[in-house]
């Protein structure tokens, strides 16, 4: 997508192919910084520290991490170890495991000297495929948003949580792909952006990328969504997902479940936009089977921002000695989900297998 007239993806290989470059998402919205990663350990750290984040992007980053690992050592034991370490870097988004397993399946049968080049070309395929899947999600989501717009007959109010835009993917985004497609097609719309404490991916990232594209939006406190729905100010909710079970349970950023409950109570359609690598066909019960990442208490205790003078600052917002807990994701049961927008079309959550035979 465009940043001030220049086309960017979130991740790419340097021209010599030996370095992976990423947009550092911990520095947005205040500064655009590109990080250059040369080792698989640096990639693991970038995933853990959330310089790259968002389920599809984490998958692409892990594939690129395997390329860096193959530049370091190509024997079986080193390759398996690098894969294990990458897989363990974040637990919830299934795209990470999906990408590493796909890389391993291609690399294992090859002799060690063939592995670096093969890893490089498959990682590029995984990145390019992500863009293509998201474009398809945008296409199907556009038809859906058009039908909602025709029903309401005034600018459509869409609420989204966290960041499932192009920054969460290689390009285009998942939940925001239909919004970009509808905006580009001239459908009048406005997006309510949940700030998404504790890391504020909505306020920092979603608002930034919507603004760069010119999409009308308003950032709201996480607790405002229910009130807006009760007053008819939300027509549709669209979120992304970090993992969806075969039965359609949707695991996404903490707070998504509360939005789904409010949407259900107010008869507001609630959609998750999900490319197929986010579907975990091995599990059916999201509440029991999806590992929920527990992140550091500091993310709750400290808030980062910019002062009026432009200085970047971190401040502590808890009383001295108060502990904090930080579960990073929650699971919205399929019964609260109106539909799942995939690259194959829109499905009822409990009928995903019909569109992915
Ligand atoms: O912790 P993050 O920022 O990696 O989590 C990302 C999310 O939960 C997003 O909401 C998203 O929907 C999944 S990625 C498209």
PDB file of C-alpha atoms in Angstrom, residues 18-303:
ATOM      1  CA  UNK A  18      20.590 -11.935   1.956  1.00  0.00           C
ATOM      2  CA  UNK A  19      18.671  -9.600   4.216  1.00  0.00           C
ATOM      3  CA  UNK A  20      15.004  -9.391   5.155  1.00  0.00           C
ATOM      4  CA  UNK A  21      13.664  -5.863   5.525  1.00  0.00           C
ATOM      5  CA  UNK A  22      10.605  -5.010   7.595  1.00  0.00           C
ATOM      6  CA  UNK A  23       8.626  -1.954   8.611  1.00  0.00           C
ATOM      7  CA  UNK A  24       9.221  -1.625  12.357  1.00  0.00           C
ATOM      8  CA  UNK A  25       5.667  -1.552  13.724  1.00  0.00           C
ATOM      9  CA  UNK A  26       6.769  -0.646  17.236  1.00  0.00           C
ATOM     10  CA  UNK A  27       7.787   2.800  15.891  1.00  0.00           C
ATOM     11  CA  UNK A  28       4.499   3.630  14.141  1.00  0.00           C
ATOM     12  CA  UNK A  29       2.577   5.914  13.943  1.00  0.00           C
ATOM     13  CA  UNK A  30       5.282   8.412  14.872  1.00  0.00           C
ATOM     14  CA  UNK A  31       8.242   7.281  12.750  1.00  0.00           C
ATOM     15  CA  UNK A  32       8.660   5.086   9.674  1.00  0.00           C
ATOM     16  CA  UNK A  33      11.700   2.912  10.373  1.00  0.00           C
ATOM     17  CA  UNK A  34      12.909   0.005   8.236  1.00  0.00           C
ATOM     18  CA  UNK A  35      14.753  -2.784  10.088  1.00  0.00           C
ATOM     19  CA  UNK A  36      17.237  -5.035   8.291  1.00  0.00           C
ATOM     20  CA  UNK A  37      17.390  -8.588   9.637  1.00  0.00           C
ATOM     21  CA  UNK A  38      20.311 -10.867   8.803  1.00  0.00           C
ATOM     22  CA  UNK A  39      19.932 -13.837  11.134  1.00  0.00           C
ATOM     23  CA  UNK A  40      17.095 -16.133  12.118  1.00  0.00           C
ATOM     24  CA  UNK A  41      17.657 -15.095  15.759  1.00  0.00           C
ATOM     25  CA  UNK A  42      16.977 -11.491  14.753  1.00  0.00           C
ATOM     26  CA  UNK A  43      13.759 -12.610  13.074  1.00  0.00           C
ATOM     27  CA  UNK A  44      12.677 -14.519  16.193  1.00  0.00           C
ATOM     28  CA  UNK A  45      13.282 -11.394  18.269  1.00  0.00           C
ATOM     29  CA  UNK A  46      11.384  -9.209  15.765  1.00  0.00           C
ATOM     30  CA  UNK A  47       8.358 -11.532  16.053  1.00  0.00           C
ATOM     31  CA  UNK A  48       8.538 -11.686  19.864  1.00  0.00           C
ATOM     32  CA  UNK A  49       9.009  -7.940  20.274  1.00  0.00           C
ATOM     33  CA  UNK A  50       6.249  -7.336  17.694  1.00  0.00           C
ATOM     34  CA  UNK A  51       8.357  -5.319  15.258  1.00  0.00           C
ATOM     35  CA  UNK A  52       6.354  -7.553  12.912  1.00  0.00           C
ATOM     36  CA  UNK A  53       2.923  -8.689  14.073  1.00  0.00           C
ATOM     37  CA  UNK A  54      -0.492  -9.774  12.802  1.00  0.00           C
ATOM     38  CA  UNK A  55      -1.149 -13.425  12.022  1.00  0.00           C
ATOM     39  CA  UNK A  56      -0.527 -13.482   8.241  1.00  0.00           C
ATOM     40  CA  UNK A  57       2.576 -11.304   8.567  1.00  0.00           C
ATOM     41  CA  UNK A  58       3.944 -13.488  11.366  1.00  0.00           C
ATOM     42  CA  UNK A  59       3.582 -16.468   8.990  1.00  0.00           C
ATOM     43  CA  UNK A  60       5.411 -14.645   6.197  1.00  0.00           C
ATOM     44  CA  UNK A  61       8.083 -13.487   8.656  1.00  0.00           C
ATOM     45  CA  UNK A  62       8.627 -17.047   9.870  1.00  0.00           C
ATOM     46  CA  UNK A  63       9.070 -18.237   6.267  1.00  0.00           C
ATOM     47  CA  UNK A  64      11.653 -15.478   5.727  1.00  0.00           C
ATOM     48  CA  UNK A  65      13.238 -16.474   9.054  1.00  0.00           C
ATOM     49  CA  UNK A  66      13.768 -19.968   7.618  1.00  0.00           C
ATOM     50  CA  UNK A  67      15.565 -18.358   4.649  1.00  0.00           C
ATOM     51  CA  UNK A  68      17.920 -16.572   7.066  1.00  0.00           C
ATOM     52  CA  UNK A  69      18.431 -19.848   8.949  1.00  0.00           C
ATOM     53  CA  UNK A  70      19.421 -21.570   5.692  1.00  0.00           C
ATOM     54  CA  UNK A  71      22.103 -18.888   5.202  1.00  0.00           C
ATOM     55  CA  UNK A  72      23.566 -19.904   8.567  1.00  0.00           C
ATOM     56  CA  UNK A  73      23.509 -23.742   8.411  1.00  0.00           C
ATOM     57  CA  UNK A  74      21.760 -26.175   6.098  1.00  0.00           C
ATOM     58  CA  UNK A  75      22.192 -29.554   7.837  1.00  0.00           C
ATOM     59  CA  UNK A  76      19.088 -31.385   9.066  1.00  0.00           C
ATOM     60  CA  UNK A  77      19.644 -30.775  12.784  1.00  0.00           C
ATOM     61  CA  UNK A  78      20.214 -27.014  12.404  1.00  0.00           C
ATOM     62  CA  UNK A  79      17.218 -26.682  10.109  1.00  0.00           C
ATOM     63  CA  UNK A  80      14.873 -28.511  12.519  1.00  0.00           C
ATOM     64  CA  UNK A  81      16.149 -26.444  15.452  1.00  0.00           C
ATOM     65  CA  UNK A  82      15.653 -23.147  13.613  1.00  0.00           C
ATOM     66  CA  UNK A  83      12.105 -24.235  12.741  1.00  0.00           C
ATOM     67  CA  UNK A  84      11.349 -25.124  16.364  1.00  0.00           C
ATOM     68  CA  UNK A  85      12.646 -21.820  17.677  1.00  0.00           C
ATOM     69  CA  UNK A  86      10.644 -19.845  15.097  1.00  0.00           C
ATOM     70  CA  UNK A  87       7.491 -21.853  15.887  1.00  0.00           C
ATOM     71  CA  UNK A  88       7.862 -21.078  19.588  1.00  0.00           C
ATOM     72  CA  UNK A  89       8.274 -17.324  19.091  1.00  0.00           C
ATOM     73  CA  UNK A  90       4.536 -16.590  19.464  1.00  0.00           C
ATOM     74  CA  UNK A  91       1.900 -19.200  20.322  1.00  0.00           C
ATOM     75  CA  UNK A  92      -1.534 -18.069  19.149  1.00  0.00           C
ATOM     76  CA  UNK A  93      -1.447 -17.197  15.437  1.00  0.00           C
ATOM     77  CA  UNK A  94      -1.524 -20.525  13.616  1.00  0.00           C
ATOM     78  CA  UNK A  95      -0.039 -18.947  10.465  1.00  0.00           C
ATOM     79  CA  UNK A  96       3.383 -19.215  12.091  1.00  0.00           C
ATOM     80  CA  UNK A  97       3.238 -22.999  12.389  1.00  0.00           C
ATOM     81  CA  UNK A  98       1.573 -23.269   8.976  1.00  0.00           C
ATOM     82  CA  UNK A  99       4.409 -21.362   7.271  1.00  0.00           C
ATOM     83  CA  UNK A 100       7.225 -23.180   9.060  1.00  0.00           C
ATOM     84  CA  UNK A 101       5.676 -26.594   8.339  1.00  0.00           C
ATOM     85  CA  UNK A 102       5.283 -25.649   4.674  1.00  0.00           C
ATOM     86  CA  UNK A 103       8.924 -24.583   4.493  1.00  0.00           C
ATOM     87  CA  UNK A 104      10.085 -27.781   6.210  1.00  0.00           C
ATOM     88  CA  UNK A 105       7.988 -29.999   3.932  1.00  0.00           C
ATOM     89  CA  UNK A 106       9.726 -28.446   0.912  1.00  0.00           C
ATOM     90  CA  UNK A 107      13.245 -28.368   2.383  1.00  0.00           C
ATOM     91  CA  UNK A 108      13.479 -31.751   4.135  1.00  0.00           C
ATOM     92  CA  UNK A 109      13.695 -33.851   0.930  1.00  0.00           C
ATOM     93  CA  UNK A 110      16.415 -31.606  -0.558  1.00  0.00           C
ATOM     94  CA  UNK A 111      20.133 -32.021  -0.150  1.00  0.00           C
ATOM     95  CA  UNK A 112      21.628 -29.278   2.100  1.00  0.00           C
ATOM     96  CA  UNK A 113      23.291 -27.326  -0.731  1.00  0.00           C
ATOM     97  CA  UNK A 114      19.942 -26.886  -2.522  1.00  0.00           C
ATOM     98  CA  UNK A 115      18.123 -25.624   0.553  1.00  0.00           C
ATOM     99  CA  UNK A 116      19.066 -21.889   0.623  1.00  0.00           C
ATOM    100  CA  UNK A 117      17.785 -21.164  -2.902  1.00  0.00           C
ATOM    101  CA  UNK A 118      14.674 -23.313  -2.422  1.00  0.00           C
ATOM    102  CA  UNK A 119      13.896 -21.596   0.889  1.00  0.00           C
ATOM    103  CA  UNK A 120      14.254 -18.188  -0.719  1.00  0.00           C
ATOM    104  CA  UNK A 121      11.863 -18.941  -3.562  1.00  0.00           C
ATOM    105  CA  UNK A 122       9.230 -20.613  -1.361  1.00  0.00           C
ATOM    106  CA  UNK A 123       9.291 -17.742   1.145  1.00  0.00           C
ATOM    107  CA  UNK A 124       8.688 -15.350  -1.747  1.00  0.00           C
ATOM    108  CA  UNK A 125       5.756 -17.517  -2.893  1.00  0.00           C
ATOM    109  CA  UNK A 126       4.286 -17.455   0.636  1.00  0.00           C
ATOM    110  CA  UNK A 127       4.556 -13.637   0.730  1.00  0.00           C
ATOM    111  CA  UNK A 128       3.032 -13.218  -2.732  1.00  0.00           C
ATOM    112  CA  UNK A 129       0.243 -15.697  -1.981  1.00  0.00           C
ATOM    113  CA  UNK A 130      -0.690 -13.745   1.135  1.00  0.00           C
ATOM    114  CA  UNK A 131      -1.206 -10.634  -0.975  1.00  0.00           C
ATOM    115  CA  UNK A 132      -3.328 -12.567  -3.480  1.00  0.00           C
ATOM    116  CA  UNK A 133      -5.507 -14.168  -0.747  1.00  0.00           C
ATOM    117  CA  UNK A 134      -6.130 -10.791   0.856  1.00  0.00           C
ATOM    118  CA  UNK A 135      -7.123  -9.261  -2.472  1.00  0.00           C
ATOM    119  CA  UNK A 136      -9.710 -12.030  -2.828  1.00  0.00           C
ATOM    120  CA  UNK A 137     -10.982 -11.374   0.698  1.00  0.00           C
ATOM    121  CA  UNK A 138     -11.302  -7.739  -0.354  1.00  0.00           C
ATOM    122  CA  UNK A 139     -13.297  -8.730  -3.428  1.00  0.00           C
ATOM    123  CA  UNK A 140     -15.764 -10.920  -1.494  1.00  0.00           C
ATOM    124  CA  UNK A 141     -15.970  -8.406   1.347  1.00  0.00           C
ATOM    125  CA  UNK A 142     -16.723  -5.623  -1.111  1.00  0.00           C
ATOM    126  CA  UNK A 143     -19.861  -7.451  -2.316  1.00  0.00           C
ATOM    127  CA  UNK A 144     -20.922  -7.919   1.299  1.00  0.00           C
ATOM    128  CA  UNK A 145     -20.362  -4.268   2.220  1.00  0.00           C
ATOM    129  CA  UNK A 146     -22.143  -3.155  -0.934  1.00  0.00           C
ATOM    130  CA  UNK A 147     -25.224  -5.137   0.092  1.00  0.00           C
ATOM    131  CA  UNK A 148     -25.148  -3.623   3.603  1.00  0.00           C
ATOM    132  CA  UNK A 149     -24.739  -0.147   2.093  1.00  0.00           C
ATOM    133  CA  UNK A 150     -27.732  -0.688  -0.190  1.00  0.00           C
ATOM    134  CA  UNK A 151     -29.789  -1.705   2.855  1.00  0.00           C
ATOM    135  CA  UNK A 152     -28.931   1.317   5.018  1.00  0.00           C
ATOM    136  CA  UNK A 153     -28.861   3.865   2.175  1.00  0.00           C
ATOM    137  CA  UNK A 154     -26.390   6.217   3.922  1.00  0.00           C
ATOM    138  CA  UNK A 155     -22.658   6.053   4.655  1.00  0.00           C
ATOM    139  CA  UNK A 156     -21.872   2.688   6.208  1.00  0.00           C
ATOM    140  CA  UNK A 157     -20.482   2.625   9.759  1.00  0.00           C
ATOM    141  CA  UNK A 158     -18.058  -0.260  10.246  1.00  0.00           C
ATOM    142  CA  UNK A 159     -16.376  -1.109  13.546  1.00  0.00           C
ATOM    143  CA  UNK A 160     -13.035  -2.924  13.678  1.00  0.00           C
ATOM    144  CA  UNK A 161     -10.797  -4.093  16.505  1.00  0.00           C
ATOM    145  CA  UNK A 162      -6.999  -4.188  16.718  1.00  0.00           C
ATOM    146  CA  UNK A 163      -5.125  -4.000  13.416  1.00  0.00           C
ATOM    147  CA  UNK A 164      -6.037  -6.423  10.666  1.00  0.00           C
ATOM    148  CA  UNK A 165      -5.007  -4.062   7.913  1.00  0.00           C
ATOM    149  CA  UNK A 166      -2.107  -4.221   5.483  1.00  0.00           C
ATOM    150  CA  UNK A 167       0.327  -3.870   8.380  1.00  0.00           C
ATOM    151  CA  UNK A 168      -0.910  -7.197   9.795  1.00  0.00           C
ATOM    152  CA  UNK A 169      -0.256  -8.956   6.487  1.00  0.00           C
ATOM    153  CA  UNK A 170       2.233  -8.681   3.634  1.00  0.00           C
ATOM    154  CA  UNK A 171      -0.170  -6.282   1.909  1.00  0.00           C
ATOM    155  CA  UNK A 172      -3.876  -5.312   1.755  1.00  0.00           C
ATOM    156  CA  UNK A 173      -4.914  -6.747   5.123  1.00  0.00           C
ATOM    157  CA  UNK A 174      -7.737  -9.063   6.097  1.00  0.00           C
ATOM    158  CA  UNK A 175     -10.484  -7.121   7.925  1.00  0.00           C
ATOM    159  CA  UNK A 176      -9.453  -3.887   6.199  1.00  0.00           C
ATOM    160  CA  UNK A 177      -9.204  -5.403   2.689  1.00  0.00           C
ATOM    161  CA  UNK A 178     -13.017  -5.207   2.182  1.00  0.00           C
ATOM    162  CA  UNK A 179     -12.965  -1.676   3.591  1.00  0.00           C
ATOM    163  CA  UNK A 180     -10.228  -0.548   1.188  1.00  0.00           C
ATOM    164  CA  UNK A 181     -12.032  -2.273  -1.689  1.00  0.00           C
ATOM    165  CA  UNK A 182     -15.366  -0.634  -0.806  1.00  0.00           C
ATOM    166  CA  UNK A 183     -13.764   2.784  -0.316  1.00  0.00           C
ATOM    167  CA  UNK A 184     -11.927   2.509  -3.642  1.00  0.00           C
ATOM    168  CA  UNK A 185     -15.216   1.473  -5.285  1.00  0.00           C
ATOM    169  CA  UNK A 186     -16.847   4.696  -4.077  1.00  0.00           C
ATOM    170  CA  UNK A 187     -19.056   3.251  -1.326  1.00  0.00           C
ATOM    171  CA  UNK A 188     -19.394   5.961   1.327  1.00  0.00           C
ATOM    172  CA  UNK A 189     -18.182   4.579   4.660  1.00  0.00           C
ATOM    173  CA  UNK A 190     -16.728   5.443   8.028  1.00  0.00           C
ATOM    174  CA  UNK A 191     -14.695   3.187  10.338  1.00  0.00           C
ATOM    175  CA  UNK A 192     -14.879   3.116  14.140  1.00  0.00           C
ATOM    176  CA  UNK A 193     -11.382   2.083  15.243  1.00  0.00           C
ATOM    177  CA  UNK A 194     -11.108   0.454  18.687  1.00  0.00           C
ATOM    178  CA  UNK A 195      -7.907   1.749  20.285  1.00  0.00           C
ATOM    179  CA  UNK A 196      -7.133  -1.850  21.421  1.00  0.00           C
ATOM    180  CA  UNK A 197      -5.351  -1.648  24.722  1.00  0.00           C
ATOM    181  CA  UNK A 198      -2.840  -2.574  25.909  1.00  0.00           C
ATOM    182  CA  UNK A 199      -0.632  -2.173  22.813  1.00  0.00           C
ATOM    183  CA  UNK A 200      -3.006   0.161  20.975  1.00  0.00           C
ATOM    184  CA  UNK A 201      -2.714  -1.484  17.563  1.00  0.00           C
ATOM    185  CA  UNK A 202      -6.017   0.172  16.598  1.00  0.00           C
ATOM    186  CA  UNK A 203      -5.030   3.700  17.629  1.00  0.00           C
ATOM    187  CA  UNK A 204      -1.443   3.429  16.407  1.00  0.00           C
ATOM    188  CA  UNK A 205      -1.643   1.212  13.334  1.00  0.00           C
ATOM    189  CA  UNK A 206      -5.212   0.955  12.000  1.00  0.00           C
ATOM    190  CA  UNK A 207      -5.838   4.689  12.318  1.00  0.00           C
ATOM    191  CA  UNK A 208      -2.458   5.400  10.680  1.00  0.00           C
ATOM    192  CA  UNK A 209      -3.009   3.173   7.669  1.00  0.00           C
ATOM    193  CA  UNK A 210      -6.640   4.221   7.146  1.00  0.00           C
ATOM    194  CA  UNK A 211      -5.489   7.842   7.307  1.00  0.00           C
ATOM    195  CA  UNK A 212      -2.747   7.231   4.724  1.00  0.00           C
ATOM    196  CA  UNK A 213      -5.390   5.788   2.379  1.00  0.00           C
ATOM    197  CA  UNK A 214      -7.850   8.633   3.054  1.00  0.00           C
ATOM    198  CA  UNK A 215     -10.521   6.404   4.641  1.00  0.00           C
ATOM    199  CA  UNK A 216     -12.781   8.356   7.067  1.00  0.00           C
ATOM    200  CA  UNK A 217     -12.359   6.950  10.572  1.00  0.00           C
ATOM    201  CA  UNK A 218     -12.680   7.784  14.265  1.00  0.00           C
ATOM    202  CA  UNK A 219     -10.664   6.197  17.072  1.00  0.00           C
ATOM    203  CA  UNK A 220     -12.762   5.167  20.071  1.00  0.00           C
ATOM    204  CA  UNK A 221     -11.923   3.857  23.524  1.00  0.00           C
ATOM    205  CA  UNK A 222     -12.255   0.084  23.664  1.00  0.00           C
ATOM    206  CA  UNK A 223     -15.322   0.346  25.860  1.00  0.00           C
ATOM    207  CA  UNK A 224     -17.329   2.583  23.500  1.00  0.00           C
ATOM    208  CA  UNK A 225     -18.384  -0.001  20.897  1.00  0.00           C
ATOM    209  CA  UNK A 226     -21.366  -1.428  22.817  1.00  0.00           C
ATOM    210  CA  UNK A 227     -22.802   2.029  23.406  1.00  0.00           C
ATOM    211  CA  UNK A 228     -22.455   2.939  19.713  1.00  0.00           C
ATOM    212  CA  UNK A 229     -24.200  -0.286  18.716  1.00  0.00           C
ATOM    213  CA  UNK A 230     -27.098   0.388  21.110  1.00  0.00           C
ATOM    214  CA  UNK A 231     -27.574   3.750  19.389  1.00  0.00           C
ATOM    215  CA  UNK A 232     -27.583   2.422  15.827  1.00  0.00           C
ATOM    216  CA  UNK A 233     -24.177   3.860  14.991  1.00  0.00           C
ATOM    217  CA  UNK A 234     -22.556   0.604  13.869  1.00  0.00           C
ATOM    218  CA  UNK A 235     -23.906  -1.228  10.807  1.00  0.00           C
ATOM    219  CA  UNK A 236     -21.286  -3.974  10.550  1.00  0.00           C
ATOM    220  CA  UNK A 237     -18.364  -5.272  12.617  1.00  0.00           C
ATOM    221  CA  UNK A 238     -15.373  -6.755  10.760  1.00  0.00           C
ATOM    222  CA  UNK A 239     -12.369  -8.147  12.611  1.00  0.00           C
ATOM    223  CA  UNK A 240      -9.415 -10.297  11.607  1.00  0.00           C
ATOM    224  CA  UNK A 241      -8.333 -13.481  13.357  1.00  0.00           C
ATOM    225  CA  UNK A 242      -5.208 -15.146  14.645  1.00  0.00           C
ATOM    226  CA  UNK A 243      -6.727 -18.611  14.477  1.00  0.00           C
ATOM    227  CA  UNK A 244     -10.129 -19.988  13.454  1.00  0.00           C
ATOM    228  CA  UNK A 245     -11.137 -23.540  14.314  1.00  0.00           C
ATOM    229  CA  UNK A 246     -12.726 -25.960  11.858  1.00  0.00           C
ATOM    230  CA  UNK A 247     -16.046 -25.274  13.646  1.00  0.00           C
ATOM    231  CA  UNK A 248     -15.746 -21.501  13.157  1.00  0.00           C
ATOM    232  CA  UNK A 249     -14.639 -20.313  16.619  1.00  0.00           C
ATOM    233  CA  UNK A 250     -12.671 -17.097  16.088  1.00  0.00           C
ATOM    234  CA  UNK A 251      -9.600 -16.302  18.170  1.00  0.00           C
ATOM    235  CA  UNK A 252      -8.561 -12.671  17.845  1.00  0.00           C
ATOM    236  CA  UNK A 253      -7.102  -9.804  19.848  1.00  0.00           C
ATOM    237  CA  UNK A 254      -8.330  -9.528  23.430  1.00  0.00           C
ATOM    238  CA  UNK A 255     -11.632  -7.647  23.541  1.00  0.00           C
ATOM    239  CA  UNK A 256     -13.028  -9.102  20.327  1.00  0.00           C
ATOM    240  CA  UNK A 257     -15.389 -11.384  22.279  1.00  0.00           C
ATOM    241  CA  UNK A 258     -16.986  -8.420  24.079  1.00  0.00           C
ATOM    242  CA  UNK A 259     -17.605  -6.720  20.730  1.00  0.00           C
ATOM    243  CA  UNK A 260     -19.216  -9.895  19.394  1.00  0.00           C
ATOM    244  CA  UNK A 261     -21.507 -10.100  22.448  1.00  0.00           C
ATOM    245  CA  UNK A 262     -22.560  -6.485  22.011  1.00  0.00           C
ATOM    246  CA  UNK A 263     -23.094  -7.034  18.278  1.00  0.00           C
ATOM    247  CA  UNK A 264     -25.241 -10.114  18.972  1.00  0.00           C
ATOM    248  CA  UNK A 265     -27.353  -8.237  21.524  1.00  0.00           C
ATOM    249  CA  UNK A 266     -27.927  -5.397  19.062  1.00  0.00           C
ATOM    250  CA  UNK A 267     -28.453  -7.483  15.899  1.00  0.00           C
ATOM    251  CA  UNK A 268     -25.338  -6.008  14.280  1.00  0.00           C
ATOM    252  CA  UNK A 269     -23.702  -8.460  11.832  1.00  0.00           C
ATOM    253  CA  UNK A 270     -20.278  -9.604  13.063  1.00  0.00           C
ATOM    254  CA  UNK A 271     -17.781 -10.867  10.460  1.00  0.00           C
ATOM    255  CA  UNK A 272     -14.240 -12.210  10.690  1.00  0.00           C
ATOM    256  CA  UNK A 273     -12.053 -11.844   7.579  1.00  0.00           C
ATOM    257  CA  UNK A 274      -9.687 -14.777   7.401  1.00  0.00           C
ATOM    258  CA  UNK A 275      -7.297 -16.193   4.793  1.00  0.00           C
ATOM    259  CA  UNK A 276      -7.125 -20.010   4.750  1.00  0.00           C
ATOM    260  CA  UNK A 277      -3.691 -20.250   6.468  1.00  0.00           C
ATOM    261  CA  UNK A 278      -5.417 -18.824   9.574  1.00  0.00           C
ATOM    262  CA  UNK A 279      -7.819 -21.792   9.757  1.00  0.00           C
ATOM    263  CA  UNK A 280      -6.598 -24.556  12.050  1.00  0.00           C
ATOM    264  CA  UNK A 281      -8.323 -27.649  10.670  1.00  0.00           C
ATOM    265  CA  UNK A 282      -6.811 -29.780  13.446  1.00  0.00           C
ATOM    266  CA  UNK A 283      -8.995 -28.339  16.183  1.00  0.00           C
ATOM    267  CA  UNK A 284     -12.710 -27.700  16.685  1.00  0.00           C
ATOM    268  CA  UNK A 285     -13.015 -26.241  20.195  1.00  0.00           C
ATOM    269  CA  UNK A 286     -11.431 -22.808  20.282  1.00  0.00           C
ATOM    270  CA  UNK A 287     -11.902 -22.212  24.007  1.00  0.00           C
ATOM    271  CA  UNK A 288     -10.148 -25.385  25.037  1.00  0.00           C
ATOM    272  CA  UNK A 289      -7.633 -25.897  22.296  1.00  0.00           C
ATOM    273  CA  UNK A 290      -6.201 -22.518  21.264  1.00  0.00           C
ATOM    274  CA  UNK A 291      -3.152 -21.460  23.297  1.00  0.00           C
ATOM    275  CA  UNK A 292      -3.665 -17.870  24.460  1.00  0.00           C
ATOM    276  CA  UNK A 293      -0.495 -15.817  24.610  1.00  0.00           C
ATOM    277  CA  UNK A 294       0.129 -14.208  28.001  1.00  0.00           C
ATOM    278  CA  UNK A 295       2.277 -11.141  27.464  1.00  0.00           C
ATOM    279  CA  UNK A 296       4.245  -9.050  29.950  1.00  0.00           C
ATOM    280  CA  UNK A 297       2.521  -6.923  32.597  1.00  0.00           C
ATOM    281  CA  UNK A 298       4.566  -3.914  31.457  1.00  0.00           C
ATOM    282  CA  UNK A 299       2.387  -3.632  28.353  1.00  0.00           C
ATOM    283  CA  UNK A 300      -0.562  -2.856  30.664  1.00  0.00           C
ATOM    284  CA  UNK A 301       1.407  -0.779  33.158  1.00  0.00           C
ATOM    285  CA  UNK A 302       3.141   1.525  30.662  1.00  0.00           C
ATOM    286  CA  UNK A 303       1.639   3.729  27.973  1.00  0.00           C
TER     287      UNK A 303
END
